[in-house]
Coordinates of C-alpha atoms and ligand atoms in Angstrom, one line a residue:
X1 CA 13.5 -21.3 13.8
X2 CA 11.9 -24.5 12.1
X3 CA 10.5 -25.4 15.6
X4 CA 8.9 -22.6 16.2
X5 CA 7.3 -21.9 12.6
X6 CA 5.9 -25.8 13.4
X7 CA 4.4 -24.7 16.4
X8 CA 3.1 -21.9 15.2
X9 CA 1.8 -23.1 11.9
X10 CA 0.0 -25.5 14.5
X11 CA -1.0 -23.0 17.1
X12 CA 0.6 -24.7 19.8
X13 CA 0.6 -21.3 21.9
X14 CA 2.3 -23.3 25.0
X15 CA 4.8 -25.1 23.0
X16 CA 5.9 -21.5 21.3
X17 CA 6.4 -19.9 25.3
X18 CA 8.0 -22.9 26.0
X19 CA 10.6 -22.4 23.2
X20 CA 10.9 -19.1 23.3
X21 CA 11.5 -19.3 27.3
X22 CA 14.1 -21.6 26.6
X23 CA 15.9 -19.1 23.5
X24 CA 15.3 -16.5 26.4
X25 CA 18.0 -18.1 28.6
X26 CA 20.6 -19.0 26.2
X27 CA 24.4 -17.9 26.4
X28 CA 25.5 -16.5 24.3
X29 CA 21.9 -14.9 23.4
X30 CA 20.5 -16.6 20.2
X31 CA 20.4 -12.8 19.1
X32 CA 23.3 -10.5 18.8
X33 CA 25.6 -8.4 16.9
X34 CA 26.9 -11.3 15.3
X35 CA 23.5 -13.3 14.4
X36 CA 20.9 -10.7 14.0
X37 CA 20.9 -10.4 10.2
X38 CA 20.7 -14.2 9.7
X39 CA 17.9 -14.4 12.7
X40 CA 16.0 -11.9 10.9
X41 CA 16.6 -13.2 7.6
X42 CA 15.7 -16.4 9.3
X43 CA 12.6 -15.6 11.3
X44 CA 11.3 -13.4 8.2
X45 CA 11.4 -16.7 6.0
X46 CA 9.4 -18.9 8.4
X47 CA 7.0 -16.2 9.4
X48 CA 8.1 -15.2 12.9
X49 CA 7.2 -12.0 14.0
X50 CA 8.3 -12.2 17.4
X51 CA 11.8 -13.1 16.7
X52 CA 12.2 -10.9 13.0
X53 CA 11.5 -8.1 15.3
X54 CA 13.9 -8.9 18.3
X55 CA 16.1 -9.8 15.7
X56 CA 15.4 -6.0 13.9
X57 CA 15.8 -4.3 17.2
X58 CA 19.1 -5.2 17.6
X59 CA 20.4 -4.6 14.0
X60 CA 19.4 -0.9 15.2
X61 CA 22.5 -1.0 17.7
X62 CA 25.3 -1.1 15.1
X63 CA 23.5 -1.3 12.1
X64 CA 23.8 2.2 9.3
X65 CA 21.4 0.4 7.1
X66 CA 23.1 2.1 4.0
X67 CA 23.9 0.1 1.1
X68 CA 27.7 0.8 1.0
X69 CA 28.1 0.0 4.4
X70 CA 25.9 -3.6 4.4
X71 CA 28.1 -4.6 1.6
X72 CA 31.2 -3.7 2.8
X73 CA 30.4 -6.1 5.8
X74 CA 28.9 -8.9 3.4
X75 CA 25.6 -8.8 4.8
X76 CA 23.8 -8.4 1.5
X77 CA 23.8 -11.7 0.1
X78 CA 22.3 -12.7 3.4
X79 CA 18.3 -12.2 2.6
X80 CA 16.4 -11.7 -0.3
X81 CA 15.6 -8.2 -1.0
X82 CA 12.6 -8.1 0.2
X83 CA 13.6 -8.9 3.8
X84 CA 16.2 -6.2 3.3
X85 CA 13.5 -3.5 2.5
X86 CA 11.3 -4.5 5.0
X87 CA 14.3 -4.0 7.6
X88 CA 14.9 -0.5 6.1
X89 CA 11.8 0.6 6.4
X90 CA 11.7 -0.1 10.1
X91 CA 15.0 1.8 10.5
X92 CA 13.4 4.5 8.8
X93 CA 10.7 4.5 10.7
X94 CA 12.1 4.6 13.8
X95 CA 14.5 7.5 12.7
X96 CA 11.5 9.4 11.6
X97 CA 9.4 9.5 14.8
X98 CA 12.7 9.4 17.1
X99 CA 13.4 13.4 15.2
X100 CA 10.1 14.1 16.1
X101 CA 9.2 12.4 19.3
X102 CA 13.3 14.0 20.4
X103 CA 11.9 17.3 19.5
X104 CA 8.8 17.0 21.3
X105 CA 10.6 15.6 24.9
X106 CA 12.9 18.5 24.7
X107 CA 10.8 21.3 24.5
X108 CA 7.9 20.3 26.4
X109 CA 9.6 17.2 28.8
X110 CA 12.8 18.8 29.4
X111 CA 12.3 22.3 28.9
X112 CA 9.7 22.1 32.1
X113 CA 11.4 20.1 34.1
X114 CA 12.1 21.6 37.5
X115 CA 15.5 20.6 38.3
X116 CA 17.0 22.1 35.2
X117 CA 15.2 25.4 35.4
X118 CA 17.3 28.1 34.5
X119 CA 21.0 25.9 34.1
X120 CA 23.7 28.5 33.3
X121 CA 25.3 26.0 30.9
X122 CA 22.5 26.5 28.3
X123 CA 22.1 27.9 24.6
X124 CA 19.7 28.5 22.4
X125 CA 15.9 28.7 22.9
X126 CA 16.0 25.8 25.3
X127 CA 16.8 25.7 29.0
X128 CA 18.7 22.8 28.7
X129 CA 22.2 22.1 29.8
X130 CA 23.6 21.5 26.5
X131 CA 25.5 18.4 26.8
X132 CA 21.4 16.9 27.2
X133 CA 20.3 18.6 24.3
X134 CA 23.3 17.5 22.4
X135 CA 23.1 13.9 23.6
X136 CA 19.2 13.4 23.2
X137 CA 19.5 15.5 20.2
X138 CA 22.5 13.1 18.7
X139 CA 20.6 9.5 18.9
X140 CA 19.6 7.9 15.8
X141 CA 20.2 11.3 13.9
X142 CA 21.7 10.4 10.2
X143 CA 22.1 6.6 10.1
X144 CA 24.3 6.3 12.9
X145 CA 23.6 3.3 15.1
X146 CA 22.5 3.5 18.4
X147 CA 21.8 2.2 21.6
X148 CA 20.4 2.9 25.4
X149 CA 23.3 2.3 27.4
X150 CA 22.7 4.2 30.9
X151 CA 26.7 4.2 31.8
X152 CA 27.6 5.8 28.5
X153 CA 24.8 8.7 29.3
X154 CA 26.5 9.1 32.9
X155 CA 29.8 9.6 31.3
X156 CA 28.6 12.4 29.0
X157 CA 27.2 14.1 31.7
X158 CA 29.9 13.4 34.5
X159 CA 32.8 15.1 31.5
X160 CA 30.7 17.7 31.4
X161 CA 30.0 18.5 35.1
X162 CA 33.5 18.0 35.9
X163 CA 34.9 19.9 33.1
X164 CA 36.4 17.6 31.2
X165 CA 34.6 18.9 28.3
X166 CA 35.1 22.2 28.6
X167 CA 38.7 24.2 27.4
X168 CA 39.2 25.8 30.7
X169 CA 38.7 22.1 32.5
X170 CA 36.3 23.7 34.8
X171 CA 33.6 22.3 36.7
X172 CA 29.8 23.4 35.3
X173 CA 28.3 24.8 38.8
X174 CA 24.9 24.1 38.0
X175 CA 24.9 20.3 36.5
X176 CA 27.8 19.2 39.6
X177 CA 24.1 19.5 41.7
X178 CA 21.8 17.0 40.0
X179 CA 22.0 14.5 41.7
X180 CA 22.0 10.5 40.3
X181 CA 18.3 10.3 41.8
X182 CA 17.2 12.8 39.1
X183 CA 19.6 12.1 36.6
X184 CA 18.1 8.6 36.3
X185 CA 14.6 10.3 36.5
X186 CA 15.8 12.1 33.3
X187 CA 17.3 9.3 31.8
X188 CA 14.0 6.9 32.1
X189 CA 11.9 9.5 30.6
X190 CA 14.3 9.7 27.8
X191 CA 14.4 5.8 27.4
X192 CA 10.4 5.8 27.7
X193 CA 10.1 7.9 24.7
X194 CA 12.7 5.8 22.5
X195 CA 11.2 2.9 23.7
X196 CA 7.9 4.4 22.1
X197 CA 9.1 5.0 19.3
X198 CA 10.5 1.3 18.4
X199 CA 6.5 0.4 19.7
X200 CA 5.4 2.7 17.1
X201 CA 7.5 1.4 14.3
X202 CA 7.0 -2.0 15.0
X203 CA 3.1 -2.3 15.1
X204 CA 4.0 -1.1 11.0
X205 CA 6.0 -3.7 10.6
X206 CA 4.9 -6.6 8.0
X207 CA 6.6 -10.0 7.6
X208 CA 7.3 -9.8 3.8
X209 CA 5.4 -13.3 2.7
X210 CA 2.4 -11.5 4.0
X211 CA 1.0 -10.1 0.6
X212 CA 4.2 -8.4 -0.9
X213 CA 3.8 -10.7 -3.8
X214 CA 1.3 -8.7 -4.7
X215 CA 2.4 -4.9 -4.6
X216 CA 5.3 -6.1 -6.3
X217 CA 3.4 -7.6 -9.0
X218 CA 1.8 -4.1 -9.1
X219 CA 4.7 -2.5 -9.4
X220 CA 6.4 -4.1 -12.5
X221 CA 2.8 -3.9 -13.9
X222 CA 2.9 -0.4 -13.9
X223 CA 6.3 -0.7 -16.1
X224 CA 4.0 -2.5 -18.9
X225 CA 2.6 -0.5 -21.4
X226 CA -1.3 -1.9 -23.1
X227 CA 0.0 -4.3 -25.6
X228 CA -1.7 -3.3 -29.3
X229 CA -3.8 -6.1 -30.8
X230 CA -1.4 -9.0 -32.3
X231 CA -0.7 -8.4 -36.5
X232 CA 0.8 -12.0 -37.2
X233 CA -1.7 -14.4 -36.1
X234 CA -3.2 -15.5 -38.9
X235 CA -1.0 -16.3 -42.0
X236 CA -1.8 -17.6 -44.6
X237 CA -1.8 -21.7 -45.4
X238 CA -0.5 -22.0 -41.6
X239 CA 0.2 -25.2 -40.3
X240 CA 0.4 -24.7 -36.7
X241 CA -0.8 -22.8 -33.7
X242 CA 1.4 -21.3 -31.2
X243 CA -0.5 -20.4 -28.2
X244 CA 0.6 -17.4 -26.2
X245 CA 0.4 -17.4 -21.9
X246 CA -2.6 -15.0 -22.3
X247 CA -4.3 -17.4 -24.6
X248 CA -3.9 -15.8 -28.0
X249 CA -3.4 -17.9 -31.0
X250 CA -1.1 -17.2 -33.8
X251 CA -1.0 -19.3 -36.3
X252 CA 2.2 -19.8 -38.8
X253 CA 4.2 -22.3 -40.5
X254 CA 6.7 -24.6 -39.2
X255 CA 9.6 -24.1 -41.6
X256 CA 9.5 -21.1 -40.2
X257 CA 10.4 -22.0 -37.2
X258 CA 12.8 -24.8 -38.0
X259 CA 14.8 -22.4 -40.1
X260 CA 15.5 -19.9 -37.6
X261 CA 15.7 -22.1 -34.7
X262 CA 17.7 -25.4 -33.6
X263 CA 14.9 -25.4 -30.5
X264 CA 12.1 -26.5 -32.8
X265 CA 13.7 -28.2 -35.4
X266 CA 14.6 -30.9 -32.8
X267 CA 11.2 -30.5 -31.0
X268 CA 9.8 -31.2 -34.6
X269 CA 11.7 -34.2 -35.5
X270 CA 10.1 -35.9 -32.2
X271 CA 6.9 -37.7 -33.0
X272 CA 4.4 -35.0 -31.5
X273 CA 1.3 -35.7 -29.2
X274 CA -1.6 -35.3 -31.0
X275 CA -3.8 -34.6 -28.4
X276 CA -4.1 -30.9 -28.1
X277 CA -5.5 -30.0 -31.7
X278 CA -7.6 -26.8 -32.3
X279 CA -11.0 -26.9 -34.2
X280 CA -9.1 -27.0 -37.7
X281 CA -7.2 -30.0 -37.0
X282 CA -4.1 -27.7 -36.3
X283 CA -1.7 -28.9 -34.2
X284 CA -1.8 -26.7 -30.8
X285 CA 1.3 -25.8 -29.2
X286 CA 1.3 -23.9 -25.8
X287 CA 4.5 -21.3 -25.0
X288 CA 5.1 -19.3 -22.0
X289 CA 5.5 -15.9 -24.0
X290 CA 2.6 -12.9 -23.9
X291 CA 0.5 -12.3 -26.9
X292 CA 2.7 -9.4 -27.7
X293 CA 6.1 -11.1 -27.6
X294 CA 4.9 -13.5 -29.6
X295 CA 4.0 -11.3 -32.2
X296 CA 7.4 -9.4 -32.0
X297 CA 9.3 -12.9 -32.3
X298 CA 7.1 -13.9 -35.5
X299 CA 7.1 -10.2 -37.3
X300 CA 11.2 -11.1 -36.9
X301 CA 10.8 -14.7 -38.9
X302 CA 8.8 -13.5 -41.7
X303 CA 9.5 -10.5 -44.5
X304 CA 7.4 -8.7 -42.9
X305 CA 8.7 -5.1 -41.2
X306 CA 10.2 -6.1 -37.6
X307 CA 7.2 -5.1 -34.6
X308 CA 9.6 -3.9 -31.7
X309 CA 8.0 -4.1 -28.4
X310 CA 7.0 -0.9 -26.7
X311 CA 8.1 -1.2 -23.1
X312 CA 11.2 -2.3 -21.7
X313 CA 9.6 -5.7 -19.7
X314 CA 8.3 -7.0 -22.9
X315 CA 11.8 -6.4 -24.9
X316 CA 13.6 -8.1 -22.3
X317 CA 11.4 -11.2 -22.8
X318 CA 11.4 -11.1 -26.2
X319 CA 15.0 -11.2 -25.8
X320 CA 15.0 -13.8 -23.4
X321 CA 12.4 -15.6 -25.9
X322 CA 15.3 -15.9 -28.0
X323 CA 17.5 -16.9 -25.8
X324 CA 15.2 -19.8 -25.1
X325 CA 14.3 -20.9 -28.3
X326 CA 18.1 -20.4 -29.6
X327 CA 17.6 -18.1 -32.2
X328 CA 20.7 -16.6 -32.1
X329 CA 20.8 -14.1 -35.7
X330 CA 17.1 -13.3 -34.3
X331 CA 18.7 -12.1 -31.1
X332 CA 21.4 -10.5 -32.7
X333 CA 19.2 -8.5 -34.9
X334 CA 16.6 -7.4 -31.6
X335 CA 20.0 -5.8 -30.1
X336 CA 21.3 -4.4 -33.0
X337 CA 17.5 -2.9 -33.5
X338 CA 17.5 -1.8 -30.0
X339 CA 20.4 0.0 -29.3
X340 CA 20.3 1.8 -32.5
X341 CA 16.9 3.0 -31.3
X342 CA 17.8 3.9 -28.0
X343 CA 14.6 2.0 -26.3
X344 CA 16.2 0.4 -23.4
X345 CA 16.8 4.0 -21.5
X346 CA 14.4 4.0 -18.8
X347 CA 13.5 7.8 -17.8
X348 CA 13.9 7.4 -13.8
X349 CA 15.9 5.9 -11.0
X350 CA 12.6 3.4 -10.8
X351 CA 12.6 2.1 -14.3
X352 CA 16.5 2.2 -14.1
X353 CA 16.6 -0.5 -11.2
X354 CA 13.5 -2.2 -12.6
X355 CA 15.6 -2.7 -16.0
X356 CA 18.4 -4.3 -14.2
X357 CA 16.7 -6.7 -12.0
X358 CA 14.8 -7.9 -14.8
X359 CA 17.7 -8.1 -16.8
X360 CA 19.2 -10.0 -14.2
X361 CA 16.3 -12.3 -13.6
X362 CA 16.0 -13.2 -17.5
X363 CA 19.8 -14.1 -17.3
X364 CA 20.4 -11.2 -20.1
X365 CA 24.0 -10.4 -19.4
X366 CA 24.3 -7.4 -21.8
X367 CA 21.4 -6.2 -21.1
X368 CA 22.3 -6.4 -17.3
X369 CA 25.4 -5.1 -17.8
X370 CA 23.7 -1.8 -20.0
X371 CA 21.5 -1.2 -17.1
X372 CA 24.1 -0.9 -14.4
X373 CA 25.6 1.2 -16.0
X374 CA 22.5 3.2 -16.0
X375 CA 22.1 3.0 -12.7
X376 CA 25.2 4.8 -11.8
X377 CA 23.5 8.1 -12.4
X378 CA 21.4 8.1 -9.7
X379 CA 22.4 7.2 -6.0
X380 CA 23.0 3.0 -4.6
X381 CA 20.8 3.7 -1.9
X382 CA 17.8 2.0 -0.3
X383 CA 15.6 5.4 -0.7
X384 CA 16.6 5.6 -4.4
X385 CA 16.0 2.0 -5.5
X386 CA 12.8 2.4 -3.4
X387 CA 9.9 -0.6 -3.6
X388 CA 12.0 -2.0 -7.2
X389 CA 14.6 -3.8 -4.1
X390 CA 11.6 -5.7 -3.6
X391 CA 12.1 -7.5 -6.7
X392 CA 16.1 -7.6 -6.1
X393 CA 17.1 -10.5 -5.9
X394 CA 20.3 -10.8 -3.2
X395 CA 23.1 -11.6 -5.6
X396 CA 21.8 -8.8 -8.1
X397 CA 22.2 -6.2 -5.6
X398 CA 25.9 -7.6 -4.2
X399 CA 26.9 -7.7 -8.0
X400 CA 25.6 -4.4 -8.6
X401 CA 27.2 -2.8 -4.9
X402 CA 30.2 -4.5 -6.3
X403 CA 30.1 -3.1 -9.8
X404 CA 29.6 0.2 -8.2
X405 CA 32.3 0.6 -5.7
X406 CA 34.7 -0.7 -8.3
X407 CA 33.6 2.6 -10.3
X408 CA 33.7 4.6 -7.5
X409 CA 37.6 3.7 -6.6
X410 CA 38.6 3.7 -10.1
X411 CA 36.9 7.0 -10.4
X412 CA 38.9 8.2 -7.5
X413 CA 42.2 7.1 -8.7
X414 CA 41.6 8.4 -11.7
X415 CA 40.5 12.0 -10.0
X416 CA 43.3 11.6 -7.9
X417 CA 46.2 11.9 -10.2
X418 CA 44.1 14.2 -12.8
X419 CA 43.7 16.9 -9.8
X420 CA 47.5 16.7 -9.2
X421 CA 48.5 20.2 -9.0
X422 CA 52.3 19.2 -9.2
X423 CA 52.2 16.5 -12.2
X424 CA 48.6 16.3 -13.1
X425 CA 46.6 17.8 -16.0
X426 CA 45.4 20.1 -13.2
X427 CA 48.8 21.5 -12.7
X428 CA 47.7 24.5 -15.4
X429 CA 45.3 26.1 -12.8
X430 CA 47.9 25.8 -9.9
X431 CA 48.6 30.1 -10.2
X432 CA 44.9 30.8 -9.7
X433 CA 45.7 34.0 -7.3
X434 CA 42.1 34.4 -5.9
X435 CA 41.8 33.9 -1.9
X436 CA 45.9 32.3 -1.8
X437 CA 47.9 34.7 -0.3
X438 CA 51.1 35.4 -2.7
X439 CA 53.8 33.6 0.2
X440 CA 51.9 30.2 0.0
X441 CA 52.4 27.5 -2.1
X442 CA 50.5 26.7 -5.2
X443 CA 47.6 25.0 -5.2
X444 CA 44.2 24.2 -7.2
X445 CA 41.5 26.8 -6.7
X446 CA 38.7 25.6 -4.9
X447 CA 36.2 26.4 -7.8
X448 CA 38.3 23.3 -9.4
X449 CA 38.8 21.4 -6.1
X450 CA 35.2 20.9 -5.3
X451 CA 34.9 19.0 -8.2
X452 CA 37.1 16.3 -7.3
X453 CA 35.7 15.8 -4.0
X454 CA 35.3 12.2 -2.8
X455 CA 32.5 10.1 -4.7
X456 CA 30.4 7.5 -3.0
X457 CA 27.6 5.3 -3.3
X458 CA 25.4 8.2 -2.5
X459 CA 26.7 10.4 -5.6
X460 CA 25.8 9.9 -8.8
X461 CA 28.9 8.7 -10.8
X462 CA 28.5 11.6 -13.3
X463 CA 29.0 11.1 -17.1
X464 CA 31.8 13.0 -19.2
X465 CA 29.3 15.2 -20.5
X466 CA 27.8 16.1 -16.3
X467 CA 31.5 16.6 -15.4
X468 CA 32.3 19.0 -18.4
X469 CA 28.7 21.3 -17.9
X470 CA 29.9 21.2 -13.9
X471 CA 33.5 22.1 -14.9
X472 CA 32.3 25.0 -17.5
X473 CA 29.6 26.8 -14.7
X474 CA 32.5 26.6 -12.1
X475 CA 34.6 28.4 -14.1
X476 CA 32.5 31.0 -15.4
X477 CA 30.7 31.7 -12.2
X478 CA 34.7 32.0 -10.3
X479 CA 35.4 34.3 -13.3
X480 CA 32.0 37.0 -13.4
X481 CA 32.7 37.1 -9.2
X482 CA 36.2 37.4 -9.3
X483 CA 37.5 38.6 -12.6
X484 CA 40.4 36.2 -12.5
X485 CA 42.6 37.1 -15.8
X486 CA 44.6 34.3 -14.6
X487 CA 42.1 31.0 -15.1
X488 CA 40.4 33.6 -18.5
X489 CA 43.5 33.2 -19.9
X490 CA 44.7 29.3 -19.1
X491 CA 40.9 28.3 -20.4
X492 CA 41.5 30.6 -23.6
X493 CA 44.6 28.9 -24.0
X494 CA 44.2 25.3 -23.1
X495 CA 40.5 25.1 -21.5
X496 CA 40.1 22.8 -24.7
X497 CA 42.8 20.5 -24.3
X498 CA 41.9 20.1 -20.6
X499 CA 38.3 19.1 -21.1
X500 CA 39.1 16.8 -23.6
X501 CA 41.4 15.0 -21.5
X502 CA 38.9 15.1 -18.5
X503 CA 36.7 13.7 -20.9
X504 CA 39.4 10.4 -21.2
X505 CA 39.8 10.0 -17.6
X506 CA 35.7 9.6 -17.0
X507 CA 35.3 7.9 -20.2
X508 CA 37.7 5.0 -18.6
X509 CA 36.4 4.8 -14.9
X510 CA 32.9 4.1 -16.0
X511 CA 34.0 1.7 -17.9
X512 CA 34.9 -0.6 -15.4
X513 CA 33.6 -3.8 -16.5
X514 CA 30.3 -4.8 -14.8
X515 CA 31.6 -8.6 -14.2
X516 CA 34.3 -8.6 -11.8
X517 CA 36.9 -10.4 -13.6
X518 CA 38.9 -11.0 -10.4
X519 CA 42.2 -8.5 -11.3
X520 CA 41.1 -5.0 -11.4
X521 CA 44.5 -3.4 -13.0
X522 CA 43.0 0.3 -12.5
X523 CA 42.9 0.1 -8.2
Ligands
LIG601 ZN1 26.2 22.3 32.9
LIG602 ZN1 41.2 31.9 -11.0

């Protein structure tokens, strides 16, 4: 991959045919099952195009593209983020026009075609023998990998012919007489429009160094509320500047800073260069922080009333200010101030998966750790974190897939023996007599069931508070349509009991500690 970005960088057109000739004929192929991720990843870092795509195109063959599933197989970690999203959207997009394009070649292509006018194996509004409808219908539906493999085609339509698919094992009279001539006719007009629909996503797709920066920049902008003007730049009797990134001076004392911070104090007891001096004769010194931060920082060093920031970005640098400048009661007091007031709750999935990376980018650990545990109420998928992945960076999402799944399985166990209908807390709702006939066995009603159903990274993991609202409008709703006295009377009598204890059993599977401490006692 480094020779070719060379001879590309270089336009050395005959030298890149050359290569690529030569990559043509290896075997094993360069690309396959095994190498495409790291081909992509590869090709998408030294500006390939050619290769990210060939690499893309074969991810599409046993690649779900679904978060769960990628880090289940370890492929997360292999590419930064933005590689990742890039390769998403191209699965999407060739999902998207393959339902469309699908549609189209089976009521126009198919549904005209002579040889299958009128088959007697057919349903619907089609004439089309429905194992074709079924198998054109079935490619790339969902997230299901696929591929154009012309023997697996022929078997689906030999089973069917010969019966194999059918209960009675007989042979369909009408498909036993296309022959392979036109079955292949079929099947290359089939291959023609998947093909086309690859083409089509690929002339969308963008190698990410190609001006990403920029929409992501965009993006965490948007996050940024217009900072007010600074309150603390000018005190009294000052005796230095501190310069913010955005070229704002504040000026203030040094005790000030040496009091509250070990950083400064042993900057200050270095001789300083006196080179960079403002118009005063005030020493100048220059800080990476934002006007605003600044201002936060200071308003927390002097009597004066503490100046939270408004948005979440500039909290979590003004916390990461501290951090820096190893002011640790200053820190202290930010979080205490913070959480009391409740401003690091972000109001969508967007700002909830912004929070975290940034979090995770400033090194914040509680912070990180507050925000993943925000983001398990709203689904771990690509569509949810949507452009924020961009500004993922690889081990922040496998920690965060991690953190996740560990919630989901405790959450399960948890569920598991809680829905017991022999030993569990459940066990009260066993004699439910609605649709159980009186011979069978106990069991939970279904009204209660449903609620226990299998979690995954799609679901939300829901709160104690979700679970008991769920819980309550099952209840009532299997009550009004059934007028069950039986589950009236076991909520009368210990409905209380039982929410509070399903309360418990939530309260300790979200709890799961976001850093994987290596023994997980509760799987
Ligand atoms: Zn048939
Ligand atoms: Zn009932």
């Amino acid at each position: 991959m480094g020779l070719l970005s060379v001879a590309q960088m270089y336009k050395m057109d005959a030298v890149l045919t050359h290569i690529r000739n030569h990559i043509a004929l290896q075997n094993p192929p360069l690309i396959r099952e095994e190498s495409a991720f790291s081909v992509y990843a590869l090709a998408q870092k030294h500006g390939l195009r050619t290769e990210a795509l060939q690499a893309a195109r074969c991810t599409l063959n046993f690649s779900t593209m679904i978060i769960e599933k990628l880090s289940e197989d370890d492929k997360l970690g292999l590419m930064p983020c933005a590689f990742l999203h890039e390769l998403w959207k191209y699965h999407k997009r060739v999902r998207e026009s393959l339902a469309s394009d699908i549609e189209e070649f089976k009521t126009l292509h198919l549904n005209e075609l002579e040889i299958l006018e009128d088959p007697s194996c057919s349903f619907g509004d089609l004439d089309i023998p429905f194992w074709l409808e079924s198998y054109v219908s079935y490619l790339g539906k969902d997230y299901d990998p696929f591929s154009l493999d012309f023997t697996d085609f022929k078997v689906t339509f030999v089973e069917h012919s010969q019966g194999v698919d059918s209960k009675s094992g007989e042979k369909c009279g009408f498909c036993s007489e296309i022959d392979e001539e036109d079955l292949c006719a079929i099947w290359d007009s089939f291959t023609a429009v998947v093909q086309g629909c690859i083409a089509k996503a690929e002339s969308d797709f963008t190698l990410s160094v190609e001006g990403t920066r920029s929409e992501c920049e965009v993006q965490a902008r948007s996050y940024r509320e217009a900072p007010s003007p600074p309150k603390y730049s000018d005190m009294p009797n000052a005796d230095i500047i501190l310069r913010s990134s955005d070229l704002v001076n504040f000026r203030i004392h040094r005790s000030v800073l040496v009091t509250s911070s070990p950083f400064f104090r042993d900057m200050f007891s270095l001789p300083q260069p006196s080179n960079d001096v403002a118009p005063d004769g005030l020493p100048v010194l220059h800080l990476s922080e934002t006007a605003e931060v600044l201002d936060s920082l200071i308003s927390m060093l002097y009597p004066v009333s503490p100046e939270i920031p408004h948005s979440i970005d500039s909290i979590l640098a003004l916390l990461a200010a501290t951090d820096k400048y190893d002011m640790g009661a200053v820190q202290s007091f930010i979080r205490a101030e913070v959480s009391c007031k409740g401003l690091l709750s972000p109001s969508d999935s967007g700002g909830t998966f912004h929070m975290f990376t940034a979090a995770c980018s400033k090194r914040l650990l509680p912070e990180m750790e507050t925000a993943a545990r925000l983001t398990l109420g709203y689904p771990l998928t690509f569509e949810s974190i949507g452009e924020t992945l961009r500004s993922f960076d690889g081990e922040a999402l496998c920690g965060l897939a991690d953190f996740r799944l560990r919630c989901v399985r405790k959450l399960a166990s948890r569920m598991e023996s809680f829905a017991d209908y022999r030993n569990g807390p459940s066990k009260i709702w066993a004699g439910c007599p609605i649709h159980r006939s009186p011979s069978s066995p106990p069991q939970l009603p279904w009204w209660l069931a449903r609620l226990f159903c299998k979690y995954s990274f799609d679901d939300p993991v829901p709160t104690s508070v979700q679970f008991r609202d769920e819980f309550l409008a099952g209840l009532q709703k299997h009550i009004n349509e059934n007028d069950c006295h039986f589950c009236l009377k076991v909520y009368a009598l210990k409905g209380e009991a039982y929410c509070a204890e399903s309360e418990g059993m939530l309260e300790l599977a979200r709890n799961v500690p976001f850093l994987n401490s290596g023994d997980d006692p509760a799987v």
